[in-house]
One Martini backbone bead per residue (centre of mass of N, CA, C, O) as a GRO file, in nm:
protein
  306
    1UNK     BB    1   0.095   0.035   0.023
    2UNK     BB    2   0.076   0.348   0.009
    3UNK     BB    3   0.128   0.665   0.082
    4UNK     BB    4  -0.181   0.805   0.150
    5UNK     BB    5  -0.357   0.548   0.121
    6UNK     BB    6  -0.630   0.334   0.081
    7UNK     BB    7  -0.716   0.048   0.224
    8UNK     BB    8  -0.893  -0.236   0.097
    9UNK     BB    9  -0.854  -0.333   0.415
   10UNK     BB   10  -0.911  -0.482   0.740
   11UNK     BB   11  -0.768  -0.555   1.054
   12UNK     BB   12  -0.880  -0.771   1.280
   13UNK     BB   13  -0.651  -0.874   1.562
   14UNK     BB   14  -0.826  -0.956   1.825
   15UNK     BB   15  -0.921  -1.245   1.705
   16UNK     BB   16  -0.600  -1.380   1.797
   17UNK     BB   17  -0.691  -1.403   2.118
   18UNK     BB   18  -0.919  -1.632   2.113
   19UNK     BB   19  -0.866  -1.859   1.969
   20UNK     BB   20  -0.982  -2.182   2.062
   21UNK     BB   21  -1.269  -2.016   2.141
   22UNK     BB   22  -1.418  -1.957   1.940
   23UNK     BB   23  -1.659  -2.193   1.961
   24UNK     BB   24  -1.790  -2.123   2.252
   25UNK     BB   25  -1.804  -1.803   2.157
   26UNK     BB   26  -2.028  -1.895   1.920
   27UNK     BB   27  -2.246  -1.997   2.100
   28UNK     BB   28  -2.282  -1.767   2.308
   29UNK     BB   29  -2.328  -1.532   2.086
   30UNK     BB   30  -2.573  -1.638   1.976
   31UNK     BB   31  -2.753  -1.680   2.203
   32UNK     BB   32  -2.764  -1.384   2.297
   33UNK     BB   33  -2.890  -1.281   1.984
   34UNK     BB   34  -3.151  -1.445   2.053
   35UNK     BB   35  -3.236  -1.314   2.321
   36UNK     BB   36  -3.214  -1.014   2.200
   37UNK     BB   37  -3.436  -1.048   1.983
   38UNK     BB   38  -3.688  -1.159   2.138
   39UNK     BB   39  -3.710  -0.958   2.365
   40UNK     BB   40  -3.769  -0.716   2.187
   41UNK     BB   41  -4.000  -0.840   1.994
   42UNK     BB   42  -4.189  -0.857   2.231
   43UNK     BB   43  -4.216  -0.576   2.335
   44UNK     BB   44  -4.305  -0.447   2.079
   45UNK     BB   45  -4.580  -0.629   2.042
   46UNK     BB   46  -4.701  -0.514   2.290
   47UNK     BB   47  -4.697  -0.219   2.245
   48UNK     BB   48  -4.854  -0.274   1.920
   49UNK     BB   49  -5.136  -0.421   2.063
   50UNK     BB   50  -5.169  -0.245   2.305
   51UNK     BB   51  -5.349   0.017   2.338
   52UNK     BB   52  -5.285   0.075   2.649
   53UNK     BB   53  -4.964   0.152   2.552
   54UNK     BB   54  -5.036   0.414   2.370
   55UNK     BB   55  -4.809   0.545   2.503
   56UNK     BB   56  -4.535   0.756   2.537
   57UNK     BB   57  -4.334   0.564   2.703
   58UNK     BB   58  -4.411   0.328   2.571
   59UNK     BB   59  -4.302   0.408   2.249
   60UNK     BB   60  -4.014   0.488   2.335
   61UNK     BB   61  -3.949   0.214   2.358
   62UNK     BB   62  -3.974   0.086   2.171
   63UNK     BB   63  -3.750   0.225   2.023
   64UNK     BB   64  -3.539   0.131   2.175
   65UNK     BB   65  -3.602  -0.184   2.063
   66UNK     BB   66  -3.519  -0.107   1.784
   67UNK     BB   67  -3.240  -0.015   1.825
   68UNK     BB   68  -3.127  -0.282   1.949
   69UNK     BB   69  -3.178  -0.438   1.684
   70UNK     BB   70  -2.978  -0.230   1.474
   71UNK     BB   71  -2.733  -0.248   1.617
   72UNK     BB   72  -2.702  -0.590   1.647
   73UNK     BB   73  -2.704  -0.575   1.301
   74UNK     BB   74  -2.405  -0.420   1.303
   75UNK     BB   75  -2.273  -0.691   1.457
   76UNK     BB   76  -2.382  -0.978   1.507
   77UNK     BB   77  -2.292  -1.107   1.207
   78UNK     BB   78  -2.049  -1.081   1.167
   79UNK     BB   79  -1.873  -1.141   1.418
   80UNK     BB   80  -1.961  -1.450   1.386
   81UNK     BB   81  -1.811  -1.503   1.133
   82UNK     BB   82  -1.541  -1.424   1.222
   83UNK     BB   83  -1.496  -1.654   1.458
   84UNK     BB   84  -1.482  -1.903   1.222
   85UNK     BB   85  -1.250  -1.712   1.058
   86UNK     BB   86  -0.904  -1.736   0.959
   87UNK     BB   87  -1.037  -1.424   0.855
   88UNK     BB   88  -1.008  -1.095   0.954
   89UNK     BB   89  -1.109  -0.925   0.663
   90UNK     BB   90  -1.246  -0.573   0.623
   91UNK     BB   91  -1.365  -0.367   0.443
   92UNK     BB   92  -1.415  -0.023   0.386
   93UNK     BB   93  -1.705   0.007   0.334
   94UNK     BB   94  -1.770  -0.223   0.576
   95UNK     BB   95  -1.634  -0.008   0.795
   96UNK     BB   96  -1.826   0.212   0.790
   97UNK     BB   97  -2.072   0.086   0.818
   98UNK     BB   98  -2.021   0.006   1.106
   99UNK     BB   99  -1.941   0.268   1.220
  100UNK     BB  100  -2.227   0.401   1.174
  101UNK     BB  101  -2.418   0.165   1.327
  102UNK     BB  102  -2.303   0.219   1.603
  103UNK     BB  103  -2.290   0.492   1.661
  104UNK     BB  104  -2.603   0.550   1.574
  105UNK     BB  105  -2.693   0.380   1.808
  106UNK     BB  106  -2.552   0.524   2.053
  107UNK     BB  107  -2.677   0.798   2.022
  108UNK     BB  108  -3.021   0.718   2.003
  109UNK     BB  109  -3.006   0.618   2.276
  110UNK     BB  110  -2.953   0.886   2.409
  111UNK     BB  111  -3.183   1.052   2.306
  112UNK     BB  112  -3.412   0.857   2.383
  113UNK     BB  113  -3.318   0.874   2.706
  114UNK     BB  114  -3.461   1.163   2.703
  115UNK     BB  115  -3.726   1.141   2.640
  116UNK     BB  116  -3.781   0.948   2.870
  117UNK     BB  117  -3.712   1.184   3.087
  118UNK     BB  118  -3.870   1.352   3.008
  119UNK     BB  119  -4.127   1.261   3.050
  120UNK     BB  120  -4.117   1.205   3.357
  121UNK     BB  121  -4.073   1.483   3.451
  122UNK     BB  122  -4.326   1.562   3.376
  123UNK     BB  123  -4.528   1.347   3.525
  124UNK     BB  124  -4.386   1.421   3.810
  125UNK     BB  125  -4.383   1.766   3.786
  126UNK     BB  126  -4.639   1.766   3.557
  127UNK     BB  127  -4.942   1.595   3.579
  128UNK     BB  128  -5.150   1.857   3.457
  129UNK     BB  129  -4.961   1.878   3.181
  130UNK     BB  130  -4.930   1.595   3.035
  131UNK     BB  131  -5.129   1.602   2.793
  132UNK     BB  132  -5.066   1.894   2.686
  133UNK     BB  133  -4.726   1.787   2.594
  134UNK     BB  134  -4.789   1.487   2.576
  135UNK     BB  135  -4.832   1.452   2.248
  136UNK     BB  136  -4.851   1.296   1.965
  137UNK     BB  137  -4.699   1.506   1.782
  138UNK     BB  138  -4.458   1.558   2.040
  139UNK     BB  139  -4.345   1.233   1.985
  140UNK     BB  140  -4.296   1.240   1.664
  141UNK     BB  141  -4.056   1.503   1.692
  142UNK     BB  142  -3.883   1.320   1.915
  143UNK     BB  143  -3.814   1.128   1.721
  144UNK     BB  144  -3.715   1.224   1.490
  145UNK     BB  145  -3.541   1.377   1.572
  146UNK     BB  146  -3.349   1.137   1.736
  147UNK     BB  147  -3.288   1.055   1.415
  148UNK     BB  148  -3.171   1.277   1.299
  149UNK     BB  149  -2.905   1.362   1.500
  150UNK     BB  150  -2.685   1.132   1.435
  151UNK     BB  151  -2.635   1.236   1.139
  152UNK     BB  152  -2.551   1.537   1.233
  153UNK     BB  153  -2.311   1.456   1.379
  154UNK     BB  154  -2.177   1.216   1.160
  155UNK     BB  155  -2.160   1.356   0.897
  156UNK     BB  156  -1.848   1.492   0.945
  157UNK     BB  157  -1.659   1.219   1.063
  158UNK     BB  158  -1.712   1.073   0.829
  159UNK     BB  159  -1.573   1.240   0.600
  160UNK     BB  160  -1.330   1.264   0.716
  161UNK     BB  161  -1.214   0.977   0.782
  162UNK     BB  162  -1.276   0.902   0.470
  163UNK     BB  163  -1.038   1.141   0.358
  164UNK     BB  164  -0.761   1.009   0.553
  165UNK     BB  165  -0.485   0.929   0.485
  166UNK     BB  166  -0.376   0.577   0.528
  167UNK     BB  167  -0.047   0.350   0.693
  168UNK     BB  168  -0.292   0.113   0.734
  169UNK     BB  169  -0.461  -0.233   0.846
  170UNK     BB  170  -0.448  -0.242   1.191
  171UNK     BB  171  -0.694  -0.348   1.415
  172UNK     BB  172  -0.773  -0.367   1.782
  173UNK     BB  173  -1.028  -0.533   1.699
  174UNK     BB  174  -1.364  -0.677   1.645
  175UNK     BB  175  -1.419  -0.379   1.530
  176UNK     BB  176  -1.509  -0.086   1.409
  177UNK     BB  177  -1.324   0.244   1.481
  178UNK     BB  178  -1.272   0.544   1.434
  179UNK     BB  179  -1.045   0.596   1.654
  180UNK     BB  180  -0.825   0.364   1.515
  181UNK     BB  181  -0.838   0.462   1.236
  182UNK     BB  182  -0.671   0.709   1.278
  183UNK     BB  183  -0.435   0.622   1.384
  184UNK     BB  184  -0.337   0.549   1.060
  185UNK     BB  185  -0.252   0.818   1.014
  186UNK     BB  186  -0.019   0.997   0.781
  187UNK     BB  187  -0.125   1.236   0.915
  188UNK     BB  188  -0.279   1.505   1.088
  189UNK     BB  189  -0.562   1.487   1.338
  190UNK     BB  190  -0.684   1.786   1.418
  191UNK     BB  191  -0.955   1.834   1.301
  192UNK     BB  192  -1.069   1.563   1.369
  193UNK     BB  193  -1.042   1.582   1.682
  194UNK     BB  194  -1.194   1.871   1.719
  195UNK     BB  195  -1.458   1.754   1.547
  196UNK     BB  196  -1.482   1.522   1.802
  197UNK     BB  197  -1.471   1.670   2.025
  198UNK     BB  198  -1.732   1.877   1.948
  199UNK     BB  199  -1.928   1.606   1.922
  200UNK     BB  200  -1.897   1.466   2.192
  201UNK     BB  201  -2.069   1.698   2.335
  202UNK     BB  202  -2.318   1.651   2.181
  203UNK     BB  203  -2.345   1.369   2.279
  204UNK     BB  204  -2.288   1.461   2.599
  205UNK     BB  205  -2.572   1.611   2.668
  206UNK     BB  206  -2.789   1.388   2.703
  207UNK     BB  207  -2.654   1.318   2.987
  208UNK     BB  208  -2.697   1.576   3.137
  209UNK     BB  209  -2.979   1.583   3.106
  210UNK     BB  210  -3.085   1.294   3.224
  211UNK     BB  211  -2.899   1.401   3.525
  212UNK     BB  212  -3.140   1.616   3.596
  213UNK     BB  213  -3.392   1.493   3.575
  214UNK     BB  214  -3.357   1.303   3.800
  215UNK     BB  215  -3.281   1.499   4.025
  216UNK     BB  216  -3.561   1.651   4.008
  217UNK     BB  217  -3.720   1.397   4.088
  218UNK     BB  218  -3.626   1.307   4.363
  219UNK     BB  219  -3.682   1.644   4.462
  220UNK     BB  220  -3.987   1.554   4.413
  221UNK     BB  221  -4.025   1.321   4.630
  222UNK     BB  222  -3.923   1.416   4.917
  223UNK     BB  223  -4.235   1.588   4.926
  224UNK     BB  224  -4.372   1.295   4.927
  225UNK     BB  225  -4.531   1.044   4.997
  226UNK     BB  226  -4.424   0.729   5.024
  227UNK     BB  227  -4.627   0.629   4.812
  228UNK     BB  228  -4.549   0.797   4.574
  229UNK     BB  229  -4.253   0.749   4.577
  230UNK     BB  230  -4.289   0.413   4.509
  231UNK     BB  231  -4.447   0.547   4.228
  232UNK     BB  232  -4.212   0.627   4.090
  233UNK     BB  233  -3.966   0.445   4.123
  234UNK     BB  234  -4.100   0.209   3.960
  235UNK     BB  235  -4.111   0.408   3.697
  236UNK     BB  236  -3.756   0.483   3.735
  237UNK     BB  237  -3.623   0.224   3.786
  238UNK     BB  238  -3.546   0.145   3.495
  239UNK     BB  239  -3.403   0.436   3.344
  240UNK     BB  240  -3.178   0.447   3.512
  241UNK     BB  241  -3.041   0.172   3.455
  242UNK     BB  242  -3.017   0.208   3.161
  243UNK     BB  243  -2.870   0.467   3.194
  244UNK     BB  244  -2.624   0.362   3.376
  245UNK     BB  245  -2.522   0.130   3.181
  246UNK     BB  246  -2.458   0.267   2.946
  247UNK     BB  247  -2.257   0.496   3.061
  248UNK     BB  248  -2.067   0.255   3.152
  249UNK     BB  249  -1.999   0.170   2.819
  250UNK     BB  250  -1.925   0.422   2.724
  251UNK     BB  251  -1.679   0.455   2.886
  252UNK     BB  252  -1.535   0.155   2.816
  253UNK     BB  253  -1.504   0.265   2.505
  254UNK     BB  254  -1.352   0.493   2.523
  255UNK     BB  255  -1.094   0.400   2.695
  256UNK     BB  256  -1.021   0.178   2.514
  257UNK     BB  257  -0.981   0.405   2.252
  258UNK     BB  258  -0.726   0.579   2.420
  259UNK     BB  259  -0.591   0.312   2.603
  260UNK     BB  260  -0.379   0.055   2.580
  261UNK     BB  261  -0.531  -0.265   2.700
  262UNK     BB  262  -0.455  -0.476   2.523
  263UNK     BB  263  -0.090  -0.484   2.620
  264UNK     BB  264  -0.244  -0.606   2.938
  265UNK     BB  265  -0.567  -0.734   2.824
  266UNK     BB  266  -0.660  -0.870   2.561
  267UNK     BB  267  -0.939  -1.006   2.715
  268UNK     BB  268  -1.047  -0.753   2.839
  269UNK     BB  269  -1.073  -0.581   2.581
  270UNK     BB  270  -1.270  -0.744   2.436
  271UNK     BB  271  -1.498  -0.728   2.645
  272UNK     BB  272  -1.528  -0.413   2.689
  273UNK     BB  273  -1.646  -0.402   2.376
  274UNK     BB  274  -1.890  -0.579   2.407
  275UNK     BB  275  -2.030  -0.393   2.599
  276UNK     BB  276  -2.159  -0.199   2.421
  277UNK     BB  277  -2.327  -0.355   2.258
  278UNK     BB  278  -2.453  -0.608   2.451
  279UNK     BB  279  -2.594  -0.505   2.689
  280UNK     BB  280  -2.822  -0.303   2.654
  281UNK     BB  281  -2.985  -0.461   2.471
  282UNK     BB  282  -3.050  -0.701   2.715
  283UNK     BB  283  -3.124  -0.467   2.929
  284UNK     BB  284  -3.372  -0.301   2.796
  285UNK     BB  285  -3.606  -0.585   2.799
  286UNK     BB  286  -3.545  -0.660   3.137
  287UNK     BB  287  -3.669  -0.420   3.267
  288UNK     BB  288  -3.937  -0.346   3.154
  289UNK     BB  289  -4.064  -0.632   3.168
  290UNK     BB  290  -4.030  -0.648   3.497
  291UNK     BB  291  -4.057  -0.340   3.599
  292UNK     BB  292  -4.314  -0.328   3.469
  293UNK     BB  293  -4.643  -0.381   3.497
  294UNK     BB  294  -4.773  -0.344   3.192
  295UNK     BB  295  -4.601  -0.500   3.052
  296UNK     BB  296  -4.607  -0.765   3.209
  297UNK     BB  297  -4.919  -0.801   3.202
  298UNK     BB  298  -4.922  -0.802   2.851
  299UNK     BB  299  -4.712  -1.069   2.838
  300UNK     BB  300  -4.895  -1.277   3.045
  301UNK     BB  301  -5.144  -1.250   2.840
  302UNK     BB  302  -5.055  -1.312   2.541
  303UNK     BB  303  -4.836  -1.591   2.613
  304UNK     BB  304  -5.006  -1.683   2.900
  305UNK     BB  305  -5.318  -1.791   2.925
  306UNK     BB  306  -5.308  -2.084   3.063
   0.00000   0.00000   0.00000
């Protein structure tokens, strides 16, 4: 390859590390992301089929488990072919397809868990306002936004890093990610830093939303009645732990990229890469489904009626 042109592939090394276990990691992550398929699509079917659920925070969920199925099938059919194959070299095309398709579920999530912050918010917060403000409109172009937003943040990073001239083709991960592809850049890559710095500040915007309305839910929890407590913290306590799920997922996803733990713990380094995809998709329709009221009973009045 000449310098400062682009490679015609690049090289996942870190799948060199797990040698003779790809055999049972092909099995165990088959079984997982069955396992996150079904999950997502009982709660979207539940929730697409009972009148009763066809409300503000239940529709966001849908979008949520949908999200989920989006992210989960922008890595896991790649990665299981890649566990059984002696190489694992992946197109250019192939590789910035999969950094859109991982990066804009990863955005999405944040985007759509401030919605569902947001509704909280109101239903707590305002609850004489609450069919005023989340109307049906109101719904539609927040989710619009939400899926408008990954978009326009993500294409000027993505145009960026697809047209620098890179002098290498070997990503130390299991999947393409885009700050590993920087690395491999023969020039400069400042511009692309600032504009990635200034992305991630407007990517980590939502998080600092939805950590602002829960701590006014709990602020206004303080001054009510044991039983109000108690009927908050049930509606609000799947959106925290998901909340929180995914943003400790997304710090080990940082870190991961920012500084070589491969160096120090090649299994270590896997592991953490693949908590970014597979842990949020299979704990948010177990988080819903069995911590929500509504859902858990409109599940086993479906499924299980004998």
């Amino acid at each position: 390859m000449e310098n400062g042109s682009h490679p015609f592939y690049f090289n996942l090394t870190a799948f060199g590390n797990i040698g003779y276990y790809r055999y049972p990691a092909f099995i165990f992550c088959f079984l997982l992301y069955s396992v996150i398929v079904f999950a997502n699509v009982i709660i979207i079917l539940v929730i697409s089929r009972e009148k009763s659920l066809h409300q503000p925070m239940y529709i966001l969920i849908l979008c949520l488990c949908i999200n989920s199925l989006y992210g989960s099938a922008g890595f896991f059919p790649r990665f299981l072919i890649d566990l059984l194959s002696d190489t694992h070299a992946i197109s250019l095309p192939a590789c910035f397809t999969q950094i859109f398709f991982i990066y804009s579920y990863a955005t999405f999530e944040l985007t759509m868990m401030s919605a569902i912050a947001y509704d909280r918010y109101v239903a707590v917060c305002h609850p004489l306002h609450y069919h005023n403000k989340m109307t049906a409109n109101k719904v539609i172009t927040i989710v619009a936004a939400a899926y408008i937003y990954p978009v326009c943040v993500l294409s000027p990073s993505a145009c960026l890093s697809f047209t620098t001239p890179l002098c290498g083709n070997n990503i130390p991960k299991v999947f393409c990610a885009n700050w590993l592809v920087l690395k491999l850049s023969c020039v400069t890559t400042f511009i692309n830093n600032v504009v990635g710095l200034f992305l991630s500040g407007t990517i980590f915007a939502p998080l600092l939303f939805v950590a602002y309305t829960y701590v006014r839910i709990l602020l206004i929890c303080r001054k009510g009645t044991s039983e109000s407590r108690l009927k908050v913290l049930q509606s609000c306590l799947p959106h925290i732990v998901t909340f929180a799920n995914f943003a400790v997922s997304m710090f080990c996803d940082v870190v991961l990229s920012r500084f070589n733990i491969e160096e120090f713990s090649p299994f270590a380094a896997i592991v953490i890469s693949l908590e970014f995809v597979v842990i949020p998709p299979i704990v948010n329709p177990l988080m819903y489904g069995i911590k929500l009221q509504e859902i858990k009973k409109n599940i086993l009045k479906c499924y299980f009626k004998k």
